[in-house]
Amino acid sequence: PPDRCPAHSGVFQEMAKFECHFINGTEKVRFLERLIYNREQFLMFDLDVGHFVGFTPFGEKVPRYRNSGPDVMESRRAAVDNSCRPNYELSSPFLVER
């Protein structure tokens, strides 16, 4: 309805972003998973850290649940071998050597 405040349009966005950072080819791969809600990152998994880390009050509750599940943690740790390294072969023609 037109009487609603534009700041409260009722549209909410949740997004997950997965990143693979390649250092020296596939010798060292860093995997990141970022969870974002309404343009604010509230949770992140960094393979170098080895567990989920929260950034907001809600994001601090979620890691306790996710870090306690061994199957969830194992799937995140295996993402480097399942997702990053196979995709490196596909994306290597487009990567810039630095």
XYZ file of N, CA and C in Angstrom:
294
model
N 0.827 -1.209 0.000
C 0.000 0.000 0.000
C 0.866 1.266 0.000
N 0.361 2.352 -0.570
C 1.153 3.568 -0.680
C 1.410 4.266 0.652
N 0.680 3.939 1.720
C 0.882 4.618 2.992
C 2.063 4.052 3.792
N 2.709 3.021 3.312
C 3.864 2.448 4.007
C 5.078 3.347 3.885
N 5.874 3.319 4.901
C 7.137 4.047 4.878
C 8.090 3.337 3.915
N 8.767 4.056 3.001
C 9.655 3.395 2.048
C 10.811 2.654 2.725
N 11.206 3.089 3.909
C 12.307 2.423 4.607
C 11.903 1.039 5.107
N 10.608 0.811 5.261
C 10.101 -0.481 5.744
C 9.252 -1.135 4.668
N 9.848 -1.390 3.542
C 9.101 -1.922 2.401
C 8.763 -3.399 2.565
N 9.343 -4.073 3.567
C 9.052 -5.479 3.770
C 9.909 -6.396 2.926
N 10.906 -5.858 2.253
C 11.798 -6.659 1.434
C 13.052 -6.958 2.245
N 13.319 -8.227 2.461
C 14.494 -8.650 3.205
C 15.334 -9.525 2.294
N 16.617 -9.408 2.418
C 17.509 -10.160 1.551
C 18.499 -10.949 2.395
N 18.600 -12.225 2.091
C 19.612 -13.067 2.723
C 20.473 -13.644 1.608
N 21.784 -13.612 1.814
C 22.690 -14.018 0.757
C 23.849 -14.805 1.358
N 24.287 -15.802 0.643
C 25.494 -16.552 1.009
C 26.497 -16.361 -0.114
N 27.716 -16.042 0.265
C 28.768 -15.816 -0.722
C 29.921 -16.756 -0.405
N 30.359 -17.507 -1.406
C 31.446 -18.464 -1.247
C 32.634 -17.968 -2.062
N 33.805 -17.960 -1.448
C 34.999 -17.471 -2.121
C 36.124 -18.484 -1.983
N 36.891 -18.626 -3.054
C 38.097 -19.448 -3.046
C 39.256 -18.549 -3.435
N 40.229 -18.438 -2.576
C 41.418 -17.637 -2.844
C 42.577 -18.588 -3.091
N 43.175 -18.483 -4.267
C 44.266 -19.376 -4.654
C 45.597 -18.655 -4.488
N 46.503 -19.284 -3.769
C 47.834 -18.743 -3.557
C 48.818 -19.767 -4.106
N 49.595 -19.345 -5.096
C 50.573 -20.231 -5.726
C 49.875 -21.430 -6.371
N 48.928 -21.140 -7.258
C 48.160 -22.211 -7.905
C 47.204 -22.849 -6.913
N 47.187 -24.155 -6.875
C 46.323 -24.846 -5.910
C 47.115 -25.338 -4.702
N 48.348 -24.866 -4.570
C 49.160 -25.290 -3.430
C 48.548 -24.836 -2.108
N 48.099 -23.584 -2.046
C 47.446 -23.061 -0.851
C 46.126 -22.453 -1.280
N 45.033 -22.959 -0.740
C 43.696 -22.474 -1.080
C 43.009 -22.033 0.199
N 42.446 -20.839 0.168
C 41.696 -20.319 1.315
C 40.224 -20.262 0.930
N 39.378 -20.914 1.709
C 37.942 -20.971 1.448
C 37.221 -20.077 2.454
N 36.333 -19.220 1.957
C 35.522 -18.344 2.803
C 34.056 -18.522 2.459
N 33.226 -18.562 3.480
C 31.773 -18.539 3.298
C 31.247 -17.374 4.118
N 30.575 -16.446 3.455
C 30.027 -15.272 4.138
C 28.506 -15.330 4.069
N 27.846 -15.126 5.198
C 26.390 -15.077 5.252
C 25.985 -13.639 5.569
N 25.135 -13.081 4.708
C 24.782 -11.666 4.772
C 23.266 -11.552 4.843
N 22.791 -10.673 5.731
C 21.357 -10.410 5.853
C 21.160 -8.898 5.802
N 20.394 -8.437 4.819
C 20.140 -7.000 4.617
C 21.434 -6.183 4.608
N 22.368 -6.604 3.769
C 23.640 -5.914 3.535
C 24.578 -5.912 4.738
N 24.332 -6.728 5.711
C 25.190 -6.802 6.892
C 25.677 -8.241 7.064
N 26.985 -8.404 7.045
C 27.548 -9.742 7.240
C 27.379 -10.118 8.708
N 26.709 -11.248 8.938
C 26.495 -11.662 10.317
C 27.237 -12.930 10.685
N 27.742 -13.672 9.699
C 28.399 -14.938 9.984
C 29.410 -15.237 8.888
N 30.540 -15.833 9.270
C 31.558 -16.173 8.289
C 32.268 -17.451 8.703
N 32.561 -18.290 7.708
C 33.415 -19.454 7.920
C 34.699 -19.214 7.142
N 35.818 -19.275 7.828
C 37.129 -19.120 7.216
C 37.882 -20.419 7.461
N 38.337 -21.048 6.390
C 39.040 -22.323 6.536
C 40.328 -22.168 7.340
N 40.991 -21.017 7.231
C 42.210 -20.794 8.009
C 41.918 -20.748 9.505
N 40.755 -20.209 9.883
C 40.347 -20.184 11.291
C 39.830 -21.559 11.702
N 39.046 -22.201 10.822
C 38.566 -23.556 11.061
C 37.198 -23.663 11.679
N 36.509 -22.534 11.879
C 35.152 -22.585 12.426
C 34.395 -21.310 12.049
N 33.081 -21.310 12.329
C 32.244 -20.152 12.041
C 32.491 -19.068 13.086
N 32.434 -17.804 12.632
C 32.623 -16.652 13.502
C 31.455 -15.706 13.274
N 30.858 -15.203 14.357
C 29.727 -14.287 14.258
C 30.151 -12.842 14.406
N 29.386 -11.930 13.779
C 29.708 -10.512 13.803
C 28.611 -9.650 14.397
N 27.414 -10.165 14.558
C 26.298 -9.417 15.127
C 25.753 -10.216 16.313
N 24.851 -9.638 17.111
C 24.272 -10.416 18.216
C 23.601 -11.707 17.737
N 22.875 -11.653 16.621
C 22.292 -12.876 16.072
C 23.381 -13.795 15.539
N 24.373 -13.188 14.898
C 25.461 -13.962 14.326
C 26.343 -14.630 15.356
N 26.251 -14.228 16.609
C 27.035 -14.879 17.659
C 26.324 -16.108 18.222
N 25.018 -16.219 18.015
C 24.278 -17.407 18.464
C 24.400 -18.549 17.462
N 24.380 -18.209 16.193
C 24.391 -19.209 15.131
C 25.673 -20.046 15.123
N 26.864 -19.464 15.321
C 28.083 -20.288 15.274
C 28.125 -21.399 16.310
N 27.555 -21.152 17.475
C 27.543 -22.216 18.494
C 26.825 -23.453 17.967
N 25.727 -23.235 17.265
C 24.972 -24.352 16.697
C 25.731 -24.999 15.543
N 26.234 -24.185 14.629
C 26.907 -24.733 13.446
C 28.251 -25.375 13.795
N 28.993 -24.794 14.714
C 30.295 -25.361 15.089
C 30.162 -26.658 15.873
N 28.993 -26.897 16.466
C 28.812 -28.116 17.256
C 28.474 -29.333 16.392
N 28.116 -29.133 15.138
C 27.769 -30.245 14.254
C 28.985 -30.744 13.489
N 29.471 -31.938 13.784
C 30.677 -32.423 13.093
C 30.474 -32.630 11.594
N 29.255 -32.971 11.175
C 29.016 -33.157 9.743
C 29.045 -31.833 8.984
N 28.541 -30.768 9.606
C 28.579 -29.441 8.979
C 30.022 -28.960 8.856
N 30.785 -29.143 9.907
C 32.176 -28.698 9.896
C 33.004 -29.493 8.886
N 32.760 -30.778 8.788
C 33.502 -31.601 7.840
C 33.183 -31.209 6.400
N 31.922 -30.881 6.123
C 31.559 -30.480 4.757
C 32.186 -29.140 4.391
N 32.304 -28.226 5.341
C 32.954 -26.940 5.064
C 34.451 -27.132 4.840
N 35.059 -27.993 5.612
C 36.496 -28.236 5.451
C 36.787 -28.974 4.142
N 35.846 -29.774 3.677
C 36.026 -30.518 2.435
C 35.683 -29.679 1.207
N 35.145 -28.483 1.408
C 34.751 -27.638 0.272
C 35.939 -27.270 -0.600
N 37.127 -27.201 -0.016
C 38.313 -26.883 -0.810
C 38.543 -27.960 -1.855
N 38.447 -29.213 -1.458
C 38.674 -30.309 -2.398
C 37.484 -30.547 -3.314
N 36.277 -30.272 -2.842
C 35.075 -30.534 -3.637
C 34.718 -29.398 -4.588
N 34.979 -28.163 -4.201
C 34.542 -27.015 -5.002
C 35.692 -26.188 -5.555
N 36.610 -25.806 -4.701
C 37.640 -24.850 -5.118
C 38.619 -25.434 -6.121
N 39.239 -26.531 -5.785
C 40.276 -27.079 -6.662
C 39.738 -27.525 -8.018
N 38.577 -28.193 -8.115
C 38.058 -28.532 -9.451
C 37.715 -27.297 -10.290
N 37.229 -26.228 -9.652
C 36.874 -25.019 -10.385
C 38.101 -24.212 -10.788
N 39.233 -24.458 -10.157
C 40.458 -23.757 -10.536
C 40.842 -24.090 -11.976
N 40.660 -25.337 -12.350
C 40.996 -25.753 -13.716
C 40.113 -25.031 -14.735
N 38.851 -24.789 -14.385
C 37.938 -24.098 -15.294
C 38.224 -22.608 -15.371
N 38.585 -22.024 -14.246
C 38.752 -20.564 -14.206
C 40.175 -20.103 -14.467
N 41.137 -21.008 -14.532
C 42.532 -20.592 -14.696
C 42.790 -19.781 -15.968
N 42.102 -20.019 -17.099
C 42.339 -19.150 -18.257
C 41.917 -17.692 -18.014
N 41.025 -17.463 -17.072
C 40.518 -16.115 -16.822
C 41.214 -15.439 -15.641
N 42.014 -16.164 -14.887
C 42.695 -15.606 -13.733
C 43.908 -14.800 -14.162
N 44.174 -13.771 -13.422
C 45.337 -12.934 -13.702
C 46.482 -13.409 -12.842
N 47.605 -13.707 -13.466
C 48.777 -14.117 -12.708
C 49.373 -12.899 -12.031
N 49.612 -13.015 -10.733
C 50.177 -11.883 -9.976
C 51.449 -12.290 -9.305
